[in-house]
């Protein structure tokens, strides 16, 4: 694996090898992720003084960075505090798929209007990733290359999905073997859903791009400034890091799973945590680039989604999967699975040199134990304190969207008008069950089914 960027972005010192616990917790240092550039951008300074602001946002992932950027667009005086640097969490570790549709409508039953406003907003702003990159000149390898859900046989579910999203004006259709073969370079898949919308993005660069754009509009951003306390002070809140604090009327917590945070610890129990691993190959030989996925779509296998893959702007294959229990540190195991999948799917590339460049893990925080129903949550934590979190595996579009929507609601001083229902934080039951179900049962079964072409 490459060694070039195993340096701490702030201190420039080399980083030691992470242990099994770091991989299992999804927090190996971000420089192990395949997305950051080998030359990190200038880091944001740490908070070393006592400040005042209208709003403090805690956590600079896709959600917090989008929120800060959109608050800045409205001219709201905002401080963004991040424990590492922007993109340090799941946002700098994901698979880079830009999915501009909703995975399920079931969670919308909890919305007062059945989700009508939510759907309209998501449909209208479904290109937010590409629009923000265009508007702010964010160079994040964001390409609207389309997506394919590739299946081995005809699927009424994919047909239903095509009809549903066509009715919302999406450019999506079911496709048969021949066009699929042209797009993907394999005849393993006989049926699929071709979305001419969506595509890929480097989520680390995108998150950093939003944060940088917010800073240019006046947001004060501090990195290496983990929040350790959030205390009431009169009508406002004092948000403390190790060496400074910010006094503000409103606080928004965007820390994803909230693990290890001492303030508002109840938020830690609102989700089902699930570790995922990602890997990137070295730039591929031309012979592989000519055969694998010539249309350069974001590819997901239906129904398993075992090896979602993109070929990025550096001609690397990037994928993500869920590691087996206690095996999250085993880079070679998951690279071998991936290689075997590639060889089965594209037999012509057997013998070509495909090498692992980066392997990393990240933590997803899921608000539902049903994978497709993991919508984000907006919690009413205390008077003046909100939490926007638990984005599951759908953060690349949902994070920026919900950040934009919440910024508008905060600006209007009406968080209750946000598209997500304002809820009290509630502990989920049996938080380990989801992980057990997926890591011990569903993924091993899916690997066997894929290996023997059973689905
Ligand atoms: C391997 C993997 C693959 C994925 N693939 C996809 C995909 O292809 N498409 C997609 O849409 N989504 C995908 N996801 C999901 C997506 O990455 C997440 O939904 C999204 O990143 C969540 O964004 P966030 O801003 O809520 O959280 P995060 O990105 O985790 O941000 C939270 C931030 O809060 C900071 N923080 C925590 N505590 C503190 C504190 N006390 N003080 C200050 N800061 C703090 C953290 O350092 C972190 O930067 C994937 C996730 C993983 C792990």
Tab-separated table of C-alpha atoms and ligand atoms in Angstrom:
chain	number	residue	atom	x	y	z
A	1	UNK	CA	0.000	0.000	0.000
A	2	UNK	CA	1.197	3.539	-0.612
A	3	UNK	CA	3.043	5.330	2.139
A	4	UNK	CA	3.085	8.850	0.746
A	5	UNK	CA	0.445	10.559	2.831
A	6	UNK	CA	0.754	8.799	6.177
A	7	UNK	CA	1.518	12.133	7.831
A	8	UNK	CA	-0.499	14.076	10.328
A	9	UNK	CA	-1.889	17.036	8.357
A	10	UNK	CA	-1.322	19.428	11.251
A	11	UNK	CA	1.976	18.333	12.751
A	12	UNK	CA	3.538	16.811	9.620
A	13	UNK	CA	4.700	13.890	11.780
A	14	UNK	CA	4.430	10.347	10.553
A	15	UNK	CA	1.520	8.286	11.844
A	16	UNK	CA	2.002	4.841	13.322
A	17	UNK	CA	0.157	1.721	12.232
A	18	UNK	CA	-3.425	1.674	13.566
A	19	UNK	CA	-4.513	-1.291	15.655
A	20	UNK	CA	-7.469	-3.624	15.332
A	21	UNK	CA	-9.564	-1.437	17.650
A	22	UNK	CA	-9.043	1.600	15.383
A	23	UNK	CA	-10.221	-0.356	12.346
A	24	UNK	CA	-13.239	-1.749	14.209
A	25	UNK	CA	-14.191	1.731	15.450
A	26	UNK	CA	-13.906	3.137	11.923
A	27	UNK	CA	-11.435	5.787	13.008
A	28	UNK	CA	-8.065	4.887	11.532
A	29	UNK	CA	-6.342	8.225	10.831
A	30	UNK	CA	-7.960	9.894	7.846
A	31	UNK	CA	-4.686	9.812	5.886
A	32	UNK	CA	-5.293	6.060	5.438
A	33	UNK	CA	-8.433	6.813	3.429
A	34	UNK	CA	-7.956	6.766	-0.340
A	35	UNK	CA	-9.568	10.179	-0.828
A	36	UNK	CA	-7.300	12.840	0.701
A	37	UNK	CA	-4.613	14.137	-1.606
A	38	UNK	CA	-1.043	13.247	-0.722
A	39	UNK	CA	-0.369	16.953	-0.167
A	40	UNK	CA	-2.980	18.015	2.401
A	41	UNK	CA	-4.392	21.513	2.209
A	42	UNK	CA	-3.393	24.025	4.860
A	43	UNK	CA	-5.158	22.870	8.032
A	44	UNK	CA	-7.650	25.044	9.860
A	45	UNK	CA	-6.122	26.374	13.128
A	46	UNK	CA	-7.267	25.153	16.512
A	47	UNK	CA	-9.480	27.243	18.768
A	48	UNK	CA	-7.263	29.042	21.295
A	49	UNK	CA	-9.521	31.844	22.588
A	50	UNK	CA	-13.029	32.640	23.803
A	51	UNK	CA	-15.366	33.795	21.034
A	52	UNK	CA	-18.987	34.707	20.503
A	53	UNK	CA	-21.193	33.791	17.532
A	54	UNK	CA	-24.845	33.372	16.573
A	55	UNK	CA	-24.477	29.668	15.815
A	56	UNK	CA	-21.887	27.021	16.655
A	57	UNK	CA	-21.809	23.945	14.419
A	58	UNK	CA	-19.989	20.939	15.896
A	59	UNK	CA	-18.513	18.522	13.347
A	60	UNK	CA	-17.302	19.314	9.814
A	61	UNK	CA	-18.545	16.343	7.815
A	62	UNK	CA	-20.884	16.601	4.839
A	63	UNK	CA	-23.743	17.712	7.104
A	64	UNK	CA	-21.903	20.259	9.276
A	65	UNK	CA	-19.911	21.726	6.370
A	66	UNK	CA	-23.039	22.153	4.260
A	67	UNK	CA	-24.892	23.693	7.198
A	68	UNK	CA	-22.029	26.133	7.839
A	69	UNK	CA	-21.816	27.037	4.144
A	70	UNK	CA	-25.537	27.695	3.808
A	71	UNK	CA	-25.648	29.656	7.084
A	72	UNK	CA	-22.801	31.743	5.692
A	73	UNK	CA	-24.818	32.345	2.516
A	74	UNK	CA	-27.574	33.777	4.728
A	75	UNK	CA	-25.008	35.931	6.530
A	76	UNK	CA	-25.395	34.138	9.888
A	77	UNK	CA	-22.346	34.583	12.139
A	78	UNK	CA	-21.178	30.981	12.558
A	79	UNK	CA	-18.278	29.098	14.135
A	80	UNK	CA	-17.598	25.525	12.915
A	81	UNK	CA	-15.625	23.328	15.316
A	82	UNK	CA	-14.074	20.064	14.150
A	83	UNK	CA	-12.234	17.432	16.210
A	84	UNK	CA	-9.810	16.723	13.344
A	85	UNK	CA	-10.001	18.557	10.040
A	86	UNK	CA	-13.053	18.678	7.725
A	87	UNK	CA	-13.793	15.231	6.297
A	88	UNK	CA	-12.191	13.499	9.268
A	89	UNK	CA	-15.245	11.264	9.853
A	90	UNK	CA	-17.368	9.098	7.538
A	91	UNK	CA	-17.442	11.901	4.972
A	92	UNK	CA	-13.763	11.433	4.147
A	93	UNK	CA	-14.064	7.669	4.007
A	94	UNK	CA	-17.076	6.828	1.885
A	95	UNK	CA	-17.488	5.061	-1.457
A	96	UNK	CA	-18.052	8.224	-3.482
A	97	UNK	CA	-21.474	7.320	-4.929
A	98	UNK	CA	-23.814	10.251	-5.511
A	99	UNK	CA	-27.323	8.772	-5.264
A	100	UNK	CA	-29.871	11.516	-6.013
A	101	UNK	CA	-33.000	9.538	-5.074
A	102	UNK	CA	-34.509	8.307	-1.812
A	103	UNK	CA	-33.828	4.707	-0.831
A	104	UNK	CA	-37.292	4.213	0.663
A	105	UNK	CA	-40.441	6.213	1.331
A	106	UNK	CA	-41.291	4.303	4.524
A	107	UNK	CA	-39.709	6.830	6.951
A	108	UNK	CA	-41.881	9.576	5.444
A	109	UNK	CA	-44.921	8.132	7.246
A	110	UNK	CA	-43.660	9.980	10.326
A	111	UNK	CA	-43.887	13.327	8.511
A	112	UNK	CA	-46.986	15.411	9.136
A	113	UNK	CA	-47.709	15.782	5.385
A	114	UNK	CA	-46.704	12.215	4.530
A	115	UNK	CA	-43.368	13.529	3.282
A	116	UNK	CA	-44.662	15.637	0.379
A	117	UNK	CA	-42.434	18.665	1.155
A	118	UNK	CA	-39.462	16.423	1.828
A	119	UNK	CA	-39.778	14.626	-1.512
A	120	UNK	CA	-40.314	17.842	-3.464
A	121	UNK	CA	-37.246	19.424	-1.878
A	122	UNK	CA	-35.050	16.379	-2.513
A	123	UNK	CA	-36.239	16.066	-6.114
A	124	UNK	CA	-35.757	19.767	-6.826
A	125	UNK	CA	-32.269	19.854	-5.325
A	126	UNK	CA	-31.085	16.393	-6.333
A	127	UNK	CA	-28.047	17.801	-8.150
A	128	UNK	CA	-26.810	19.637	-5.069
A	129	UNK	CA	-23.367	17.992	-5.114
A	130	UNK	CA	-22.646	19.060	-8.686
A	131	UNK	CA	-24.307	22.448	-8.198
A	132	UNK	CA	-22.259	23.323	-5.112
A	133	UNK	CA	-19.060	22.174	-6.819
A	134	UNK	CA	-19.919	24.358	-9.814
A	135	UNK	CA	-21.006	27.367	-7.777
A	136	UNK	CA	-17.938	27.449	-5.521
A	137	UNK	CA	-15.355	26.018	-7.900
A	138	UNK	CA	-14.861	22.976	-5.664
A	139	UNK	CA	-12.486	20.545	-7.345
A	140	UNK	CA	-13.739	17.262	-5.956
A	141	UNK	CA	-13.783	15.032	-9.024
A	142	UNK	CA	-17.589	15.390	-9.029
A	143	UNK	CA	-18.800	13.804	-12.255
A	144	UNK	CA	-22.420	13.345	-13.256
A	145	UNK	CA	-21.602	10.073	-14.933
A	146	UNK	CA	-24.874	8.323	-14.009
A	147	UNK	CA	-25.401	5.156	-12.028
A	148	UNK	CA	-26.340	1.564	-12.747
A	149	UNK	CA	-28.009	-0.960	-10.461
A	150	UNK	CA	-26.918	-4.154	-12.180
A	151	UNK	CA	-28.872	-7.393	-11.691
A	152	UNK	CA	-28.354	-10.926	-12.960
A	153	UNK	CA	-32.010	-11.321	-13.827
A	154	UNK	CA	-35.144	-9.330	-14.455
A	155	UNK	CA	-36.511	-7.628	-11.357
A	156	UNK	CA	-40.058	-6.291	-10.825
A	157	UNK	CA	-38.623	-4.192	-7.986
A	158	UNK	CA	-36.254	-2.348	-10.353
A	159	UNK	CA	-39.109	-1.868	-12.837
A	160	UNK	CA	-41.246	-0.379	-10.087
A	161	UNK	CA	-38.397	1.887	-9.033
A	162	UNK	CA	-37.881	3.109	-12.609
A	163	UNK	CA	-41.571	3.975	-12.979
A	164	UNK	CA	-41.681	5.703	-9.606
A	165	UNK	CA	-38.686	7.965	-10.257
A	166	UNK	CA	-39.707	8.634	-13.852
A	167	UNK	CA	-42.935	10.001	-12.375
A	168	UNK	CA	-40.770	12.512	-10.468
A	169	UNK	CA	-39.077	13.561	-13.695
A	170	UNK	CA	-35.902	11.490	-13.343
A	171	UNK	CA	-34.008	10.324	-16.390
A	172	UNK	CA	-33.948	6.643	-15.430
A	173	UNK	CA	-34.896	3.475	-17.270
A	174	UNK	CA	-34.534	-0.276	-17.098
A	175	UNK	CA	-31.960	-1.727	-19.476
A	176	UNK	CA	-31.340	-5.198	-20.898
A	177	UNK	CA	-28.165	-7.249	-21.448
A	178	UNK	CA	-26.823	-5.602	-24.572
A	179	UNK	CA	-26.774	-1.948	-23.490
A	180	UNK	CA	-25.575	-3.100	-20.069
A	181	UNK	CA	-22.660	-4.899	-21.641
A	182	UNK	CA	-21.705	-1.765	-23.541
A	183	UNK	CA	-21.848	0.350	-20.422
A	184	UNK	CA	-20.240	-2.038	-17.950
A	185	UNK	CA	-17.980	-4.207	-20.102
A	186	UNK	CA	-19.399	-7.489	-18.803
A	187	UNK	CA	-22.208	-9.839	-19.753
A	188	UNK	CA	-22.658	-11.042	-16.156
A	189	UNK	CA	-25.594	-8.717	-15.722
A	190	UNK	CA	-28.767	-9.271	-17.730
A	191	UNK	CA	-30.911	-6.484	-16.401
A	192	UNK	CA	-30.437	-3.163	-14.720
A	193	UNK	CA	-31.564	0.298	-13.844
A	194	UNK	CA	-29.702	3.066	-15.600
A	195	UNK	CA	-29.857	6.430	-13.874
A	196	UNK	CA	-28.530	9.164	-16.124
A	197	UNK	CA	-28.366	11.297	-12.989
A	198	UNK	CA	-26.039	10.993	-10.020
A	199	UNK	CA	-22.503	9.751	-10.363
A	200	UNK	CA	-19.385	10.075	-8.278
A	201	UNK	CA	-17.526	12.516	-6.048
A	202	UNK	CA	-14.398	12.546	-3.934
A	203	UNK	CA	-16.260	13.049	-0.639
A	204	UNK	CA	-13.209	14.253	1.290
A	205	UNK	CA	-12.416	17.003	-1.214
A	206	UNK	CA	-16.100	17.882	-1.489
A	207	UNK	CA	-16.471	18.238	2.285
A	208	UNK	CA	-13.302	20.322	2.469
A	209	UNK	CA	-14.485	22.380	-0.486
A	210	UNK	CA	-17.747	23.251	1.290
A	211	UNK	CA	-15.840	24.165	4.470
A	212	UNK	CA	-13.380	26.320	2.529
A	213	UNK	CA	-16.246	28.053	0.723
A	214	UNK	CA	-17.923	28.721	4.086
A	215	UNK	CA	-14.668	30.186	5.429
A	216	UNK	CA	-14.414	32.451	2.380
A	217	UNK	CA	-17.923	33.751	3.201
A	218	UNK	CA	-16.911	34.528	6.780
A	219	UNK	CA	-17.479	31.342	8.796
A	220	UNK	CA	-14.792	30.908	11.426
A	221	UNK	CA	-13.555	27.321	11.248
A	222	UNK	CA	-11.342	25.613	13.797
A	223	UNK	CA	-9.763	22.211	13.298
A	224	UNK	CA	-8.164	19.944	15.907
A	225	UNK	CA	-10.711	21.415	18.304
A	226	UNK	CA	-12.790	18.598	19.736
A	227	UNK	CA	-15.723	19.911	21.726
A	228	UNK	CA	-15.557	18.576	25.273
A	229	UNK	CA	-18.463	20.392	26.912
A	230	UNK	CA	-21.572	22.353	26.077
A	231	UNK	CA	-22.902	24.315	29.054
A	232	UNK	CA	-25.840	26.636	29.566
A	233	UNK	CA	-24.830	30.264	30.303
A	234	UNK	CA	-27.885	32.508	30.680
A	235	UNK	CA	-29.799	32.464	27.388
A	236	UNK	CA	-26.798	31.072	25.513
A	237	UNK	CA	-24.532	28.025	25.390
A	238	UNK	CA	-20.810	27.909	26.025
A	239	UNK	CA	-19.224	25.294	23.788
A	240	UNK	CA	-15.766	24.351	25.030
A	241	UNK	CA	-12.738	22.763	23.414
A	242	UNK	CA	-9.453	22.076	25.234
A	243	UNK	CA	-8.078	25.625	24.741
A	244	UNK	CA	-11.017	27.856	23.952
A	245	UNK	CA	-14.755	28.314	23.863
A	246	UNK	CA	-17.586	29.833	21.845
A	247	UNK	CA	-20.648	31.457	23.373
A	248	UNK	CA	-23.693	31.233	21.101
A	249	UNK	CA	-27.464	31.296	21.172
A	250	UNK	CA	-27.760	28.240	18.978
A	251	UNK	CA	-25.719	25.034	18.781
A	252	UNK	CA	-26.073	22.374	16.072
A	253	UNK	CA	-24.410	19.010	16.633
A	254	UNK	CA	-23.357	17.270	13.411
A	255	UNK	CA	-21.137	14.572	14.847
A	256	UNK	CA	-22.699	11.604	13.040
A	257	UNK	CA	-22.620	8.779	15.633
A	258	UNK	CA	-21.453	10.935	18.580
A	259	UNK	CA	-19.283	8.085	19.948
A	260	UNK	CA	-17.031	9.140	22.804
A	261	UNK	CA	-18.540	12.603	23.168
A	262	UNK	CA	-19.269	13.540	26.776
A	263	UNK	CA	-21.782	16.326	26.015
A	264	UNK	CA	-25.379	15.223	25.432
A	265	UNK	CA	-24.270	11.620	25.750
A	266	UNK	CA	-27.838	10.388	25.089
A	267	UNK	CA	-27.218	11.058	21.389
A	268	UNK	CA	-24.832	8.084	21.363
A	269	UNK	CA	-27.729	5.706	21.828
A	270	UNK	CA	-29.891	7.026	19.002
A	271	UNK	CA	-28.337	4.903	16.281
A	272	UNK	CA	-27.206	1.494	15.099
A	273	UNK	CA	-23.484	1.804	14.432
A	274	UNK	CA	-22.056	-0.210	11.543
A	275	UNK	CA	-18.413	-0.189	10.511
A	276	UNK	CA	-17.639	-0.249	6.788
A	277	UNK	CA	-14.332	-0.550	4.980
A	278	UNK	CA	-13.189	1.143	1.806
A	279	UNK	CA	-10.364	0.410	-0.565
A	280	UNK	CA	-8.764	2.043	-3.572
A	281	UNK	CA	-6.491	0.440	-6.124
A	282	UNK	CA	-3.465	2.077	-7.666
A	283	UNK	CA	-4.202	3.731	-11.035
A	284	UNK	CA	-5.279	0.895	-13.336
A	285	UNK	CA	-3.390	-0.347	-16.380
A	286	UNK	CA	-4.903	0.820	-19.690
A	287	UNK	CA	-5.972	-2.745	-20.537
A	288	UNK	CA	-8.211	-2.780	-17.455
A	289	UNK	CA	-9.507	0.734	-18.052
A	290	UNK	CA	-10.545	-0.298	-21.558
A	291	UNK	CA	-12.646	-3.205	-20.285
A	292	UNK	CA	-14.051	-2.410	-16.843
A	293	UNK	CA	-16.994	-0.026	-16.717
A	294	UNK	CA	-16.168	1.957	-19.880
A	295	UNK	CA	-19.180	4.237	-19.278
A	296	UNK	CA	-17.610	5.163	-15.895
A	297	UNK	CA	-20.980	4.978	-14.142
A	298	UNK	CA	-21.248	4.506	-10.386
A	299	UNK	CA	-22.014	0.779	-10.313
A	300	UNK	CA	-23.960	-1.069	-7.635
A	301	UNK	CA	-24.876	-4.742	-7.780
A	302	UNK	CA	-28.556	-5.446	-7.235
A	303	UNK	CA	-29.761	-6.649	-4.781
A	304	UNK	CA	-26.621	-7.221	-2.692
A	305	UNK	CA	-24.678	-3.983	-3.282
A	306	UNK	CA	-21.622	-5.988	-2.233
A	307	UNK	CA	-18.999	-4.154	-4.289
A	308	UNK	CA	-20.263	-0.683	-5.205
A	309	UNK	CA	-17.580	0.696	-7.461
A	310	UNK	CA	-16.437	3.809	-9.210
A	311	UNK	CA	-13.401	4.541	-11.335
A	312	UNK	CA	-12.229	7.931	-10.142
A	313	UNK	CA	-10.419	10.786	-11.849
A	314	UNK	CA	-7.077	9.169	-11.020
A	315	UNK	CA	-8.175	5.989	-12.834
A	316	UNK	CA	-8.418	4.005	-9.612
A	317	UNK	CA	-11.141	1.561	-8.687
A	318	UNK	CA	-12.735	2.540	-5.397
A	319	UNK	CA	-15.109	0.281	-3.510
A	320	UNK	CA	-16.503	-0.284	-0.029
A	321	UNK	CA	-17.936	-3.240	1.825
A	322	UNK	CA	-18.821	-4.442	5.309
A	323	UNK	CA	-16.073	-6.428	7.040
A	324	UNK	CA	-16.748	-9.597	9.034
A	325	UNK	CA	-16.860	-9.405	12.853
A	326	UNK	CA	-13.393	-8.739	14.303
A	327	UNK	CA	-11.851	-8.646	10.802
A	328	UNK	CA	-12.045	-4.961	9.925
A	329	UNK	CA	-8.232	-4.612	9.866
A	330	UNK	CA	-7.747	-7.381	7.284
A	331	UNK	CA	-7.037	-5.315	4.176
A	332	UNK	CA	-5.840	-8.272	2.119
A	333	UNK	CA	-9.015	-10.296	2.842
A	334	UNK	CA	-11.285	-7.617	1.412
A	335	UNK	CA	-8.964	-6.769	-1.454
A	336	UNK	CA	-8.895	-10.465	-2.384
A	337	UNK	CA	-12.702	-10.673	-2.284
A	338	UNK	CA	-12.834	-7.638	-4.549
A	339	UNK	CA	-10.257	-9.006	-6.969
A	340	UNK	CA	-12.108	-12.314	-7.204
A	341	UNK	CA	-15.318	-10.402	-7.945
A	342	UNK	CA	-13.523	-8.430	-10.675
A	343	UNK	CA	-12.053	-11.576	-12.221
A	344	UNK	CA	-15.422	-13.337	-12.201
A	345	UNK	CA	-17.159	-10.329	-13.704
A	346	UNK	CA	-14.469	-9.279	-16.198
A	347	UNK	CA	-12.567	-12.512	-17.021
A	348	UNK	CA	-10.511	-10.708	-19.710
A	349	UNK	CA	-8.581	-8.787	-17.054
A	350	UNK	CA	-7.243	-11.881	-15.273
A	351	UNK	CA	-3.489	-11.591	-15.376
A	352	UNK	CA	-3.532	-7.773	-15.420
A	353	UNK	CA	-1.819	-6.060	-12.529
A	354	UNK	CA	-4.319	-4.548	-10.078
A	355	UNK	CA	-2.748	-3.414	-6.817
A	356	UNK	CA	-4.125	-2.118	-3.563
A	357	UNK	CA	-3.218	1.487	-2.838
A	358	UNK	CA	-5.272	2.331	0.279
A	359	UNK	CA	-7.451	0.500	2.772
A	360	UNK	CA	-9.419	2.173	5.545
A	361	UNK	CA	-12.576	1.923	7.640
A	362	UNK	CA	-15.326	4.342	8.641
A	363	UNK	CA	-18.356	4.269	10.898
A	364	UNK	CA	-21.906	4.669	9.647
A	365	UNK	CA	-24.606	5.763	12.094
A	366	UNK	CA	-28.003	4.354	11.192
A	367	UNK	CA	-31.261	5.587	12.653
A	368	UNK	CA	-33.154	2.463	11.581
A	369	UNK	CA	-32.362	-1.231	11.731
A	370	UNK	CA	-33.716	-1.519	8.172
A	371	UNK	CA	-30.871	-0.546	5.815
A	372	UNK	CA	-32.924	1.399	3.252
A	373	UNK	CA	-34.914	3.210	5.921
A	374	UNK	CA	-31.909	4.932	7.474
A	375	UNK	CA	-33.020	8.523	7.062
A	376	UNK	CA	-31.160	11.219	9.001
A	377	UNK	CA	-32.653	12.646	12.186
A	378	UNK	CA	-33.093	16.140	13.532
A	379	UNK	CA	-33.104	16.096	17.330
A	380	UNK	CA	-34.363	18.788	19.636
A	381	UNK	CA	-31.633	18.246	22.245
A	382	UNK	CA	-32.219	21.208	24.554
A	383	UNK	CA	-33.512	24.756	24.254
A	384	UNK	CA	-31.300	26.195	21.474
A	385	UNK	CA	-29.471	22.919	20.788
A	386	UNK	CA	-30.234	20.760	17.752
A	387	UNK	CA	-28.547	17.660	16.383
A	388	UNK	CA	-28.565	16.748	12.669
A	389	UNK	CA	-27.117	13.280	12.428
A	390	UNK	CA	-27.431	9.550	11.712
A	391	UNK	CA	-27.110	9.743	7.916
A	392	UNK	CA	-26.486	6.006	7.495
A	393	UNK	CA	-25.001	5.205	4.095
A	394	UNK	CA	-26.710	8.042	2.271
A	395	UNK	CA	-24.721	11.126	3.238
A	396	UNK	CA	-23.255	12.435	-0.030
A	397	UNK	CA	-26.522	13.961	-1.194
A	398	UNK	CA	-28.580	13.903	2.011
A	399	UNK	CA	-25.866	15.640	4.089
A	400	UNK	CA	-25.637	18.711	1.843
A	401	UNK	CA	-29.425	18.733	1.318
A	402	UNK	CA	-30.351	18.614	4.978
A	403	UNK	CA	-27.603	21.122	5.853
A	404	UNK	CA	-29.083	23.524	3.307
A	405	UNK	CA	-32.612	23.028	4.584
A	406	UNK	CA	-31.683	23.413	8.248
A	407	UNK	CA	-29.734	26.604	7.496
A	408	UNK	CA	-32.884	28.118	6.043
A	409	UNK	CA	-34.954	27.061	9.096
A	410	UNK	CA	-32.346	28.478	11.511
A	411	UNK	CA	-32.149	31.696	9.559
A	412	UNK	CA	-35.939	32.016	9.840
A	413	UNK	CA	-35.628	31.069	13.531
A	414	UNK	CA	-38.134	28.286	12.904
A	415	UNK	CA	-36.358	24.919	13.272
A	416	UNK	CA	-39.786	23.324	13.536
A	417	UNK	CA	-40.235	24.179	9.840
A	418	UNK	CA	-37.330	21.964	8.854
A	419	UNK	CA	-38.195	19.128	6.466
A	420	UNK	CA	-37.085	16.532	8.990
A	421	UNK	CA	-39.486	16.203	11.911
A	422	UNK	CA	-38.027	17.699	15.084
A	423	UNK	CA	-37.734	14.763	17.501
A	424	UNK	CA	-36.537	14.125	21.023
A	425	UNK	CA	-33.470	11.881	21.116
A	426	UNK	CA	-34.631	8.355	21.818
A	427	UNK	CA	-32.430	5.324	22.459
A	428	UNK	CA	-32.806	2.574	19.871
A	429	UNK	CA	-33.459	-0.945	21.176
A	430	UNK	CA	-30.683	-3.536	20.861
A	431	UNK	CA	-28.184	-1.266	19.032
A	432	UNK	CA	-25.804	-4.185	18.375
A	433	UNK	CA	-28.434	-6.236	16.568
A	434	UNK	CA	-28.190	-4.436	13.228
A	435	UNK	CA	-24.433	-4.892	13.080
A	436	UNK	CA	-24.710	-8.556	14.042
A	437	UNK	CA	-27.392	-9.157	11.428
A	438	UNK	CA	-25.386	-7.495	8.655
A	439	UNK	CA	-21.824	-8.570	9.521
A	440	UNK	CA	-22.551	-12.119	10.654
A	441	UNK	CA	-25.504	-13.113	8.487
A	442	UNK	CA	-26.490	-10.961	5.500
A	443	UNK	CA	-23.043	-10.116	4.111
A	444	UNK	CA	-21.616	-13.661	4.384
A	445	UNK	CA	-24.782	-14.993	2.702
A	446	UNK	CA	-24.532	-12.355	-0.026
A	447	UNK	CA	-20.885	-13.272	-0.674
A	448	UNK	CA	-21.808	-16.928	-1.122
A	449	UNK	CA	-24.743	-16.044	-3.374
A	450	UNK	CA	-22.525	-13.771	-5.456
A	451	UNK	CA	-19.726	-16.348	-5.631
A	452	UNK	CA	-22.092	-18.948	-7.071
A	453	UNK	CA	-24.170	-16.479	-9.119
A	454	UNK	CA	-27.288	-17.372	-7.150
A	455	UNK	CA	-28.896	-13.928	-7.301
B	1	LIG	C1	-17.101	3.066	3.976
B	1	LIG	C2	-18.296	3.968	3.788
B	1	LIG	C3	-18.901	4.054	2.529
B	1	LIG	C4	-19.980	4.931	2.322
B	1	LIG	N1	-20.436	5.105	1.048
B	1	LIG	C5	-21.348	6.090	0.780
B	1	LIG	C6	-21.708	6.403	-0.552
B	1	LIG	O1	-21.178	5.837	-1.514
B	1	LIG	N2	-22.649	7.370	-0.765
B	1	LIG	C7	-23.203	8.066	0.272
B	1	LIG	O2	-24.059	8.926	0.023
B	1	LIG	N3	-22.851	7.819	1.552
B	1	LIG	C8	-21.931	6.859	1.836
B	1	LIG	N4	-21.531	6.613	3.125
B	1	LIG	C9	-22.168	7.373	4.224
B	1	LIG	C10	-21.662	8.801	4.363
B	1	LIG	O3	-20.256	8.825	4.337
B	1	LIG	C11	-22.192	9.366	5.694
B	1	LIG	O4	-23.588	9.283	5.687
B	1	LIG	C12	-21.807	10.827	5.869
B	1	LIG	O5	-20.430	10.998	5.725
B	1	LIG	C13	-22.249	11.335	7.239
B	1	LIG	O6	-21.863	12.687	7.304
B	1	LIG	P1	-21.874	13.460	8.690
B	1	LIG	O7	-21.453	14.857	8.402
B	1	LIG	O8	-23.164	13.232	9.388
B	1	LIG	O9	-20.809	12.680	9.595
B	1	LIG	P2	-19.222	12.641	9.589
B	1	LIG	O10	-18.655	12.763	8.244
B	1	LIG	O11	-18.834	11.436	10.373
B	1	LIG	O12	-18.821	13.945	10.354
B	1	LIG	C14	-18.899	14.092	11.746
B	1	LIG	C15	-17.731	14.973	12.154
B	1	LIG	O13	-17.879	15.314	13.519
B	1	LIG	C16	-16.595	15.383	14.074
B	1	LIG	N5	-16.728	15.301	15.531
B	1	LIG	C17	-17.142	14.242	16.273
B	1	LIG	N6	-17.114	14.571	17.587
B	1	LIG	C18	-16.694	15.860	17.654
B	1	LIG	C19	-16.449	16.767	18.731
B	1	LIG	N7	-16.612	16.405	20.007
B	1	LIG	N8	-16.032	18.012	18.441
B	1	LIG	C20	-15.843	18.416	17.159
B	1	LIG	N9	-16.037	17.590	16.119
B	1	LIG	C21	-16.467	16.337	16.351
B	1	LIG	C22	-15.856	14.205	13.443
B	1	LIG	O14	-14.456	14.362	13.509
B	1	LIG	C23	-16.387	14.254	12.015
B	1	LIG	O15	-15.551	14.994	11.143
B	1	LIG	C24	-20.498	5.713	3.399
B	1	LIG	C25	-19.902	5.619	4.669
B	1	LIG	C26	-18.813	4.758	4.859
B	1	LIG	C27	-18.183	4.703	6.226
